[in-house]
Amino acid sequence: MTKFKYNRLLIVCIIIGLIAAIGVNIQRNSVEKANMTVDLAIDYEDMVKLAQLEGIPVEEVLSQAKQAGISSLAVYETTFEKLNKNGKAMAIAGSSVLENYYSGTLSDPAWRTLVQQGTIKADEVYVVGHDKQTYTEVKEDLFRRLGKERVNVLDLGNQEILAVKANYTELLKMNLGMPTDEMKAVNDAGFYVLARPSNYKNVTDDDINAVFDRLKDFKISEIVFSGSETLGGLHNTERTIELMKERDITLGMIEHVTQLQFYPQDGLYDIARGLDYKVARLYTIPKDEQPKLKMDVAVERWANTDEERNIRIDLMHIYEKPEGDMSLLATNMKYISDTKAKLESKGFIIGPASHFEPFFGNTILQVIMLLGICSACVLYISLVYPSLSNKKQYILLAICFVITAVPVLIGKGSTIRIMAALAAANVFPAIGMISQLDVIRRNRLIGKLKFGPLLLKAVKAIVCASVVSMMGAMFLSGILSDVEFFLEMSIFRGIKLTFVLPIILVAIAFMQRFDIFGDNLLTPPAFKEQAKRILNMTVSVKALVGFLIAMIVAVIFIGRSGHTAGVPVPGIELKIRAFLEQAFYARPRSKEIFIGHPAFIIMIMAWYRKWPAAIFFILSIVATIGQGSMVETFAHMRTPVFMSLMRGFDGALWGAVIGCVVMGALYLWQYIASSTDRSKSLNE
């Protein structure tokens, strides 16, 4: 029987690296704990709409929203669509003016005079102001957006109007700058303004100055840019950064609908870095989805979102249909107050969004972690190729370490760190599984173990394997710990591979230790021979169908990871998830608690009860899924490290409990079956 040796020097290097990784993760946890203030925000326009739907003053709705827990109101740039409704200014198509003139319905003599003079053009738009401040702001912004050659000032008796060369329909939708009247109303009601400015075409520093001049007299919680560009776009963000830093304003970054990184806006990352990461992640439940959610489900989503994805701006929308016997106003106030209470119960503070400190891992600690990861990679190779001498292992370690450490030391190691994280995520779960395969391989007993000793061995094995896997999680989390990963400006891109590669690594090691076909279990043929035997197997239709089913399961298994595959989640699983979210601090992953960890327990039983080698192999592969998933959880760097740790712990604990219950049921079934067989033999 081939003996596989665990190089002690490599293990020492892994432990040294682990100490550095744990130290970095403790620092990371402190940074995350200091970022616990959530801005509970809602659109000012939604508040106005709610007041109109209920037929009550806007001031009363704002007062109740303040009491319910809203801290900021989002104010967007004004448009003629809004102005035409509130009556403070109006855009009139020239064709409409002419139509009224020739139909005899244009009674105003000043307008009639302009038509008679030929001043009114059918293809122009005419802007009339009924509120002096609003008209002044609209006029200023039209000149900035369209230029003086397209905007002319006309006299309409004792009143000034604007003649604009523009398409009427498009002009109605055009952004016209931040409305000071709305921002004043927001501040007067006791809220902060969450400002939503847009960019200008061919934007200049003067345009940017004008935006911030509008904002200067108001309390601003955050700026969240509207549209596909930030203010300044790709090429002129310096002035935006300068003014935001000068006024100590936080940048809001809108999470993408896939929950992966952000809604694309030109210049977004430049501003974030220029502000030294004074940034808050924003999430909003899509308007077309919210009506489908019951209020308690929506409230739970906000809590989970803020906890698990580092969201610090919750931009809410109103419900437009009342719930139960409540009025529409009461429904929405309950929605807000319940959300606030839920967040506070989770330890969050409500107010202008907090942000991460510009944390970047210590370079020396990163290099030490690289030493540990390189050592683990070499250790895995030695466990697959036992003929690799210690000298060759040390040479391989030195080469790997130098190649990875030098770029990090000179400040060019971003890609290296991601590759190291990928290695840790795959190698450590594999080593954890292999180590326990080696343990049971050395301790196979001739007689069958009773249930108690068998259960203890299974629990001990899963604990040991999970500890090794968690070491990989610490390395992954530690090596990637910096503010760009916390904010998801940078992401770990190996998640799909992490679901598959540990299985491959364990399968290779398994065939070096065991004969899958069970002919000579502890002295298997060479890996190449087993591989050839698999490829040359005669396959029945039944086996082919089973293989196709397994492939479909595998595709779903991989496709369900992340947020981009579009594989639907069954309703029953959603209910199970909801239960787990309520029952645990952090919901354990289904593939761990219901699949991987129970399979690990049964794998130990399969070995000591001498089940067929093929079943033992399949259970080993399924058990690897659970170990790999524990580490992969930490690849979502936006999730606080303590939450990921608790998710892995709960999954391993309760997955082992489920596995032990299943083991007990199988043991009982075997005992009853064997008793029945003995009774039959005696009767015969």
XYZ file of C-alpha atoms in Angstrom:
684
model
C 0.000 0.000 0.000
C 1.512 3.329 -1.090
C 2.257 5.723 1.771
C 1.595 9.417 1.302
C 3.756 11.686 3.445
C 2.781 15.147 4.659
C 5.912 17.308 4.487
C 6.285 18.925 7.904
C 8.132 21.968 6.618
C 5.305 22.684 4.178
C 2.812 22.335 7.017
C 4.830 24.766 9.140
C 4.824 27.295 6.264
C 1.065 26.866 5.915
C 0.586 27.545 9.634
C 2.776 30.664 9.463
C 0.741 31.921 6.522
C -2.464 31.068 8.357
C -1.443 33.204 11.335
C -0.923 36.160 8.973
C -4.292 35.478 7.292
C -6.117 35.364 10.619
C -4.481 38.651 11.617
C -5.645 40.343 8.416
C -9.158 38.957 8.855
C -9.308 40.357 12.386
C -8.405 43.771 10.934
C -11.010 43.303 8.233
C -13.674 42.491 10.810
C -12.866 45.717 12.689
C -13.207 47.764 9.501
C -16.564 46.141 8.709
C -17.867 46.644 12.250
C -17.182 50.385 11.968
C -19.390 50.673 8.873
C -22.893 50.149 10.253
C -24.933 53.265 9.377
C -27.630 52.831 6.740
C -29.349 55.707 4.974
C -33.033 54.811 4.743
C -34.097 56.860 1.733
C -37.131 57.280 -0.506
C -37.905 59.435 -3.533
C -39.314 62.885 -2.766
C -41.568 62.395 -5.785
C -42.975 59.238 -4.181
C -43.889 61.240 -1.096
C -45.656 63.824 -3.239
C -47.478 61.065 -5.113
C -48.547 59.402 -1.873
C -49.934 62.704 -0.617
C -51.889 63.136 -3.844
C -53.248 59.587 -3.712
C -54.406 60.095 -0.127
C -55.604 63.671 -0.677
C -53.577 65.122 2.186
C -50.873 67.817 2.377
C -47.348 66.791 1.412
C -46.097 68.236 4.697
C -48.185 65.727 6.657
C -46.815 62.771 4.668
C -43.253 64.028 5.143
C -43.788 64.399 8.882
C -45.031 60.822 9.204
C -42.208 59.498 7.006
C -39.715 61.223 9.292
C -41.255 59.603 12.352
C -41.321 56.206 10.600
C -37.578 56.314 10.009
C -36.732 57.861 6.641
C -33.470 59.808 6.867
C -32.992 61.076 3.280
C -35.230 61.973 0.371
C -33.917 61.459 -3.146
C -34.265 64.580 -5.299
C -33.815 64.260 -9.039
C -33.250 66.946 -11.629
C -36.381 68.697 -12.739
C -37.928 68.224 -16.191
C -40.657 69.961 -18.128
C -42.831 66.895 -17.569
C -42.688 67.678 -13.832
C -42.892 71.444 -14.296
C -45.930 71.224 -16.568
C -47.689 69.293 -13.782
C -46.772 71.538 -10.862
C -47.402 74.735 -12.857
C -44.149 76.488 -11.917
C -43.009 76.586 -15.543
C -44.356 75.340 -18.822
C -43.056 74.221 -22.197
C -45.430 74.892 -25.121
C -44.926 73.562 -28.635
C -44.901 76.327 -31.266
C -47.227 74.221 -33.423
C -49.803 74.278 -30.601
C -49.604 78.071 -30.350
C -50.150 78.431 -34.095
C -52.996 75.920 -34.045
C -54.750 77.895 -31.307
C -54.188 81.147 -33.187
C -55.677 79.927 -36.451
C -58.557 78.179 -34.685
C -59.435 81.406 -32.906
C -58.808 80.095 -29.385
C -55.607 82.080 -28.740
C -57.003 85.040 -26.817
C -53.872 86.525 -25.215
C -52.993 89.655 -27.254
C -49.272 89.365 -26.529
C -49.153 85.863 -27.972
C -51.277 86.919 -30.941
C -48.862 89.766 -31.645
C -45.884 87.368 -31.700
C -47.722 85.121 -34.149
C -48.640 88.065 -36.381
C -45.031 89.249 -36.367
C -43.923 85.799 -37.525
C -41.884 85.256 -34.328
C -43.591 82.002 -33.379
C -42.186 78.990 -35.274
C -43.947 75.646 -35.474
C -40.724 73.687 -34.860
C -39.704 75.624 -31.739
C -40.706 75.242 -28.083
C -41.630 78.197 -25.869
C -40.886 78.228 -22.151
C -43.022 80.276 -19.797
C -42.249 80.638 -16.094
C -44.833 81.143 -13.367
C -42.348 80.934 -10.483
C -39.400 83.325 -10.644
C -36.795 81.067 -8.985
C -37.811 78.026 -11.026
C -37.788 79.991 -14.289
C -34.324 81.400 -13.516
C -32.921 77.914 -12.842
C -34.522 76.416 -15.965
C -33.223 79.265 -18.097
C -29.696 78.836 -16.733
C -29.707 75.110 -17.380
C -31.146 75.381 -20.892
C -28.318 77.707 -21.879
C -25.806 75.200 -20.489
C -27.312 72.178 -22.181
C -28.297 73.654 -25.541
C -26.148 76.749 -25.978
C -27.066 80.360 -26.714
C -27.605 79.683 -30.401
C -30.564 77.410 -29.582
C -32.156 79.437 -26.757
C -33.457 82.962 -27.382
C -35.116 85.369 -24.950
C -38.380 86.959 -26.104
C -40.602 89.627 -24.571
C -44.206 88.637 -24.019
C -45.713 91.903 -22.889
C -44.392 92.405 -19.348
C -43.080 88.849 -19.210
C -39.959 87.136 -20.497
C -40.218 83.797 -22.313
C -37.693 81.533 -23.989
C -37.784 80.294 -27.568
C -35.979 76.926 -27.731
C -34.899 75.150 -30.905
C -35.577 71.548 -29.846
C -37.846 68.563 -30.363
C -40.827 69.085 -28.080
C -41.149 65.455 -26.948
C -37.446 65.145 -26.159
C -37.347 68.509 -24.412
C -40.067 67.400 -22.020
C -37.771 64.600 -20.775
C -34.569 66.640 -20.654
C -32.911 67.067 -17.256
C -32.874 70.723 -16.224
C -30.752 70.800 -13.090
C -31.356 70.203 -9.393
C -34.520 72.033 -8.181
C -33.748 74.216 -5.171
C -37.417 74.421 -4.159
C -37.624 70.645 -3.706
C -34.310 70.480 -1.853
C -35.465 73.266 0.470
C -38.717 71.439 1.154
C -36.742 68.280 1.962
C -34.387 70.021 4.382
C -37.194 72.027 5.971
C -38.995 68.760 6.726
C -35.922 67.476 8.582
C -34.448 65.170 5.928
C -31.132 65.069 4.143
C -31.094 65.397 0.366
C -29.900 62.387 -1.597
C -28.946 64.302 -4.743
C -29.364 62.682 -8.195
C -27.655 65.050 -10.706
C -26.835 64.059 -14.284
C -23.971 64.941 -16.602
C -23.769 67.607 -19.311
C -22.751 67.040 -22.899
C -19.187 68.314 -23.383
C -19.161 69.095 -19.678
C -16.886 71.880 -18.415
C -15.623 72.844 -14.985
C -18.096 75.721 -15.064
C -20.975 73.256 -15.557
C -19.760 71.195 -12.605
C -19.397 74.328 -10.467
C -22.975 75.287 -11.316
C -24.287 71.908 -10.064
C -22.507 72.263 -6.740
C -23.583 75.902 -6.436
C -27.172 74.619 -6.469
C -26.318 72.159 -3.694
C -24.230 74.441 -1.483
C -26.993 75.719 0.795
C -28.491 72.308 1.535
C -27.706 69.322 3.746
C -26.644 66.560 1.372
C -26.266 62.972 2.572
C -24.986 61.431 -0.658
C -24.714 62.077 -4.369
C -25.903 59.267 -6.631
C -25.484 60.188 -10.267
C -28.334 59.596 -12.728
C -27.863 58.157 -16.187
C -24.937 56.321 -17.753
C -22.357 58.979 -16.834
C -21.178 60.584 -13.650
C -20.873 64.352 -13.498
C -17.699 64.855 -15.519
C -17.997 61.607 -17.431
C -14.812 59.801 -18.367
C -12.547 62.773 -18.985
C -13.444 65.537 -16.538
C -13.984 64.014 -13.091
C -11.203 65.959 -11.337
C -13.393 68.965 -10.566
C -16.247 66.729 -9.374
C -13.869 64.925 -7.035
C -12.448 68.208 -5.757
C -15.856 69.675 -4.918
C -17.186 66.465 -3.354
C -14.108 66.241 -1.126
C -14.357 69.919 -0.263
C -17.963 69.441 0.891
C -17.365 65.991 2.404
C -20.086 64.312 0.321
C -20.381 60.534 0.031
C -20.684 58.901 -3.394
C -23.486 56.379 -3.850
C -22.860 53.494 -6.252
C -25.958 51.677 -7.553
C -25.752 47.899 -7.291
C -26.389 46.175 -10.624
C -29.644 44.238 -11.030
C -27.560 41.030 -11.179
C -26.270 41.921 -7.687
C -22.781 41.851 -9.174
C -20.808 45.103 -9.117
C -22.599 48.281 -10.229
C -24.867 49.931 -12.750
C -22.357 51.113 -15.369
C -21.604 54.838 -15.214
C -18.635 56.433 -16.957
C -16.142 57.810 -14.454
C -17.701 56.066 -11.435
C -14.590 54.218 -10.284
C -12.370 57.250 -10.921
C -14.501 59.346 -8.570
C -14.632 56.553 -5.975
C -10.855 56.285 -5.913
C -10.461 60.065 -5.986
C -12.654 60.335 -2.895
C -10.455 57.818 -1.043
C -13.371 55.381 -1.139
C -15.869 57.603 0.660
C -18.459 55.425 -1.032
C -21.717 53.704 -0.093
C -23.376 50.894 -2.039
C -27.019 51.568 -2.978
C -29.743 48.996 -3.555
C -33.353 49.433 -4.573
C -36.041 46.807 -5.036
C -37.074 47.113 -8.705
C -40.365 48.955 -9.115
C -41.877 46.147 -11.170
C -40.927 43.568 -8.537
C -41.988 45.306 -5.330
C -45.775 45.002 -5.888
C -45.282 41.215 -6.059
C -43.626 41.122 -2.636
C -45.537 40.982 0.590
C -44.467 43.670 3.009
C -42.769 41.296 5.457
C -40.806 39.718 2.610
C -39.635 43.130 1.423
C -38.616 44.099 4.961
C -36.642 40.867 5.325
C -34.930 41.538 2.017
C -33.683 44.931 3.183
C -32.194 43.371 6.310
C -30.510 40.559 4.382
C -29.287 42.949 1.705
C -27.640 45.297 4.168
C -26.109 42.464 6.190
C -24.856 40.289 3.375
C -23.925 42.752 0.624
C -22.670 45.803 2.512
C -25.505 47.960 1.177
C -25.594 51.268 3.047
C -28.196 53.219 1.053
C -31.654 51.617 0.981
C -33.612 53.512 -1.681
C -37.213 52.490 -1.035
C -40.341 52.844 -3.176
C -43.898 53.245 -1.986
C -46.566 50.579 -2.221
C -49.404 51.864 -4.389
C -52.002 49.452 -3.016
C -52.972 49.307 0.664
C -52.471 46.146 2.696
C -55.417 44.647 4.544
C -57.633 47.184 6.303
C -54.916 49.863 6.425
C -54.979 53.034 4.388
C -52.349 53.514 1.707
C -50.536 56.008 3.934
C -50.585 53.637 6.914
C -49.378 50.777 4.721
C -46.321 52.699 3.609
C -45.538 54.107 7.020
C -45.664 50.573 8.453
C -43.365 49.404 5.651
C -40.851 52.092 6.554
C -41.073 51.674 10.331
C -40.855 47.861 10.123
C -37.776 48.136 7.929
C -36.143 50.546 10.349
C -36.940 48.307 13.327
C -35.581 45.255 11.519
C -32.345 47.013 10.639
C -31.878 48.322 14.165
C -32.442 44.826 15.545
C -29.513 43.733 13.375
C -27.278 46.392 14.924
C -27.542 49.039 12.189
C -27.856 52.778 12.823
C -30.153 54.897 10.623
C -28.664 58.072 9.168
C -26.440 59.335 6.334
C -24.593 56.306 4.984
C -21.290 55.352 6.557
C -18.396 54.105 4.451
C -15.334 51.884 4.682
C -12.026 53.303 5.685
C -9.511 53.041 2.806
C -8.181 49.697 4.074
C -5.505 47.822 2.133
C -3.792 44.712 3.434
C -0.228 44.932 4.719
C 2.209 43.917 1.971
C 4.419 41.846 4.282
C 1.413 39.924 5.578
C 0.297 39.326 1.994
C 3.713 37.880 1.158
C 3.551 35.592 4.202
C 0.094 34.428 3.119
C 1.488 33.716 -0.349
C 4.108 31.491 1.285
C 1.330 29.502 2.969
C -0.728 29.185 -0.237
C 2.306 28.124 -2.300
C 3.153 25.551 0.373
C -0.385 24.151 0.203
C -0.142 23.832 -3.595
C 3.156 21.959 -3.332
C 1.727 19.775 -0.559
C -1.195 18.796 -2.789
C 1.184 17.876 -5.608
C 3.174 15.695 -3.203
C -0.047 13.952 -2.132
C -0.809 13.089 -5.744
C 2.759 12.242 -6.752
C 4.309 10.599 -3.667
C 7.539 9.993 -5.577
C 8.269 13.740 -5.509
C 11.272 14.074 -3.203
C 11.522 16.646 -0.428
C 14.292 18.426 -2.310
C 12.122 18.824 -5.402
C 9.246 20.013 -3.233
C 11.427 22.760 -1.728
C 12.690 23.827 -5.145
C 9.114 23.984 -6.459
C 8.067 25.972 -3.381
C 10.911 28.454 -3.848
C 10.059 29.007 -7.514
C 6.326 29.507 -6.808
C 7.013 31.816 -3.896
C 9.425 34.069 -5.787
C 7.115 34.306 -8.818
C 4.179 35.364 -6.643
C 5.908 37.437 -3.965
C 7.996 39.761 -6.161
C 5.027 41.422 -7.971
C 3.273 41.967 -4.630
C 6.386 43.510 -3.078
C 6.730 45.997 -5.949
C 3.030 46.935 -5.791
C 1.924 45.145 -8.974
C 0.382 42.073 -7.436
C -3.366 42.502 -7.967
C -3.625 39.640 -10.458
C -1.273 37.485 -8.397
C -3.471 37.941 -5.324
C -6.566 36.844 -7.245
C -4.706 33.797 -8.571
C -3.500 32.988 -5.056
C -7.071 33.290 -3.747
C -8.222 30.935 -6.507
C -5.534 28.442 -5.519
C -6.499 28.627 -1.844
C -10.186 28.175 -2.662
C -9.487 24.957 -4.559
C -6.458 23.368 -2.928
C -7.426 23.555 0.756
C -10.820 21.790 0.412
C -9.032 19.133 -1.638
C -6.327 18.673 1.020
C -8.993 18.537 3.722
C -10.761 15.705 1.902
C -7.539 13.885 1.015
C -6.285 14.029 4.589
C -9.374 12.212 5.830
C -9.235 9.697 2.999
C -5.703 8.930 4.148
C -6.807 8.630 7.772
C -9.565 6.119 7.068
C -7.331 4.333 4.572
C -4.795 3.669 7.341
C -7.436 2.648 9.876
C -9.747 0.306 8.026
C -10.801 -2.406 10.468
C -11.553 -5.999 9.616
C -14.700 -6.087 11.718
C -17.618 -3.737 11.278
C -17.780 -0.827 13.725
C -20.769 -0.421 15.966
C -22.884 2.673 15.576
C -21.330 4.723 18.423
C -17.657 4.414 17.386
C -18.628 4.829 13.733
C -20.510 8.039 14.529
C -17.558 9.440 16.486
C -15.166 8.694 13.633
C -17.484 10.380 11.137
C -17.870 13.507 13.278
C -14.129 13.697 13.924
C -13.413 13.332 10.209
C -15.780 16.101 9.098
C -14.465 18.422 11.809
C -10.860 17.874 10.700
C -11.679 18.301 7.001
C -13.742 21.432 7.692
C -10.923 22.983 9.724
C -8.559 22.544 6.772
C -11.167 23.994 4.397
C -11.657 26.964 6.710
C -7.909 27.535 6.611
C -8.310 28.005 2.870
C -11.184 30.411 3.536
C -8.951 32.496 5.825
C -6.255 32.628 3.149
C -8.757 33.608 0.432
C -10.346 36.307 2.567
C -7.021 37.598 3.863
C -5.182 37.827 0.559
C -8.068 39.772 -1.059
C -8.830 42.018 1.914
C -8.928 45.597 0.721
C -11.589 48.228 0.306
C -12.008 47.692 -3.454
C -13.039 44.089 -2.850
C -15.297 45.083 0.065
C -17.058 47.545 -2.230
C -16.979 45.044 -5.118
C -15.124 47.453 -7.357
C -12.818 44.457 -7.784
C -14.210 40.936 -7.636
C -13.000 37.360 -7.353
C -13.681 35.859 -10.786
C -13.057 32.176 -10.081
C -16.328 31.243 -8.397
C -17.575 28.900 -11.131
C -14.217 27.130 -11.239
C -14.226 26.771 -7.461
C -17.325 24.588 -7.732
C -15.631 22.158 -10.096
C -11.866 22.126 -9.537
C -11.848 20.715 -5.949
C -13.897 17.781 -7.236
C -11.331 17.130 -9.967
C -8.424 17.459 -7.532
C -10.007 15.038 -5.070
C -10.949 12.576 -7.837
C -7.313 12.447 -8.997
C -6.062 11.875 -5.459
C -8.768 9.265 -4.851
C -7.645 7.172 -7.805
C -4.081 7.316 -6.501
C -5.293 5.708 -3.269
C -8.218 3.475 -4.149
C -9.403 1.248 -6.954
C -12.704 2.696 -8.122
C -13.698 -0.679 -9.498
C -13.013 -2.350 -6.149
C -10.921 -5.225 -7.484
C -8.012 -4.417 -5.194
C -9.235 -1.490 -3.119
C -6.092 -0.527 -1.153
C -3.554 -1.266 -3.890
C -5.104 0.451 -6.896
C -3.735 0.349 -10.430
C -1.916 3.432 -11.655
C -4.000 6.512 -12.343
C -3.519 6.118 -16.111
C -4.717 2.534 -15.995
C -7.855 3.443 -14.062
C -8.530 6.308 -16.452
C -8.139 3.973 -19.455
C -10.416 1.435 -17.833
C -13.078 4.098 -17.344
C -12.785 5.213 -20.953
C -12.964 1.627 -22.259
C -15.990 0.655 -20.204
C -19.006 -0.785 -22.005
C -21.888 1.532 -21.161
C -25.466 0.339 -20.901
C -28.397 2.525 -21.829
C -29.335 2.662 -18.148
C -25.861 3.885 -17.230
C -25.959 6.436 -20.052
C -29.269 7.795 -18.817
C -27.823 8.024 -15.314
C -24.809 9.888 -16.667
C -27.003 12.362 -18.544
C -29.045 12.990 -15.398
C -25.822 13.569 -13.461
C -24.660 16.036 -16.124
C -27.929 17.960 -15.929
C -27.600 18.117 -12.158
C -24.011 19.332 -12.559
C -25.037 22.084 -14.991
C -27.726 23.262 -12.588
C -25.297 23.001 -9.686
C -22.722 25.207 -11.415
C -25.275 27.484 -13.072
C -27.008 28.250 -9.778
C -23.810 29.782 -8.406
C -23.428 33.557 -8.622
C -26.158 35.848 -9.981
C -25.842 35.670 -13.731
C -26.933 32.222 -14.842
C -30.681 32.711 -14.758
C -31.369 29.184 -13.446
C -34.733 29.448 -11.649
C -35.061 28.560 -7.974
C -38.027 26.298 -7.083
C -40.649 27.748 -4.775
C -40.086 25.076 -2.131
C -36.400 26.001 -1.981
C -37.290 29.665 -1.540
C -39.420 28.679 1.449
C -36.582 26.617 2.886
C -34.211 29.546 2.411
C -36.633 31.866 4.188
C -36.839 29.422 7.101
C -33.056 29.126 7.317
C -32.671 32.903 7.233
C -34.996 33.175 10.207
C -33.434 30.262 12.088
C -29.747 31.153 11.747
C -27.537 34.195 12.108
C -26.387 33.541 8.548
C -28.337 31.184 6.294
C -26.255 28.045 5.597
C -25.849 27.210 1.931
C -28.157 24.437 0.757
C -25.399 22.519 -1.007
C -23.540 22.269 2.297
C -26.241 21.584 4.868
C -28.382 19.266 2.718
C -25.885 17.709 0.296
C -22.158 17.946 0.917
C -21.853 17.538 4.683
C -24.434 14.729 5.040
C -22.645 12.912 2.191
C -19.382 13.243 4.133
C -20.871 11.449 7.148
C -22.315 8.683 4.961
C -18.950 8.403 3.147
C -17.309 7.365 6.415
C -20.039 4.791 6.966
C -19.598 3.489 3.432
C -15.914 2.881 4.069
C -16.138 1.126 7.415
C -19.238 -0.850 6.431
C -17.432 -1.983 3.269
C -19.911 -0.666 0.743
C -18.968 -0.948 -2.966
C -15.982 1.188 -3.976
C -18.005 3.050 -6.626
C -20.496 4.234 -3.982
C -17.640 5.268 -1.692
C -16.123 7.264 -4.588
C -19.390 9.025 -5.434
C -19.964 9.970 -1.792
C -16.402 11.333 -1.601
C -17.040 13.545 -4.606
C -20.357 14.799 -3.214
C -18.705 15.452 0.160
C -16.113 17.592 -1.636
C -18.943 19.850 -2.810
C -19.672 20.805 0.793
C -16.023 21.491 1.618
C -15.494 23.569 -1.513
C -18.678 25.532 -0.905
C -17.499 26.495 2.593
C -14.454 28.207 1.084
C -16.296 29.641 -1.911
C -18.592 31.513 0.494
C -15.647 33.736 1.413
C -15.078 34.640 -2.240
C -18.030 37.050 -1.910
C -15.850 39.739 -0.362
C -18.742 42.194 0.018
C -20.177 39.869 2.701
C -18.691 40.571 6.144
C -16.097 37.983 7.113
C -17.831 37.159 10.411
C -21.078 36.385 8.586
C -19.260 34.105 6.131
C -17.559 32.377 9.068
C -20.864 31.788 10.842
C -22.483 30.587 7.619
C -19.751 27.982 7.184
C -19.881 26.940 10.848
C -23.669 26.553 10.882
C -23.609 24.644 7.598
C -20.971 22.199 8.866
C -22.647 21.747 12.252
C -26.179 21.137 11.062
C -25.093 19.338 7.904
C -23.203 16.913 10.144
C -26.283 16.559 12.353
C -28.428 15.711 9.311
C -25.763 13.273 8.145
C -25.690 11.594 11.551
C -29.478 11.230 11.516
C -29.335 9.673 8.049
C -26.519 7.394 9.205
C -28.634 6.288 12.160
C -31.570 5.560 9.874
C -29.369 3.533 7.504
C -27.780 1.655 10.401
C -31.204 0.847 11.802
C -32.439 -0.274 8.393
C -29.411 -2.537 7.931
C -29.877 -3.971 11.405
C -33.551 -4.747 10.776
C -32.751 -6.209 7.354
C -29.985 -8.440 8.750
C -32.263 -9.575 11.609
C -34.931 -10.548 9.097
C -32.380 -12.508 7.065
C -31.206 -14.367 10.198
C -34.778 -15.230 11.108
C -35.394 -16.642 7.642
C -32.238 -18.747 7.851
C -33.280 -20.215 11.217
C -36.770 -21.026 9.937
C -35.339 -22.769 6.926
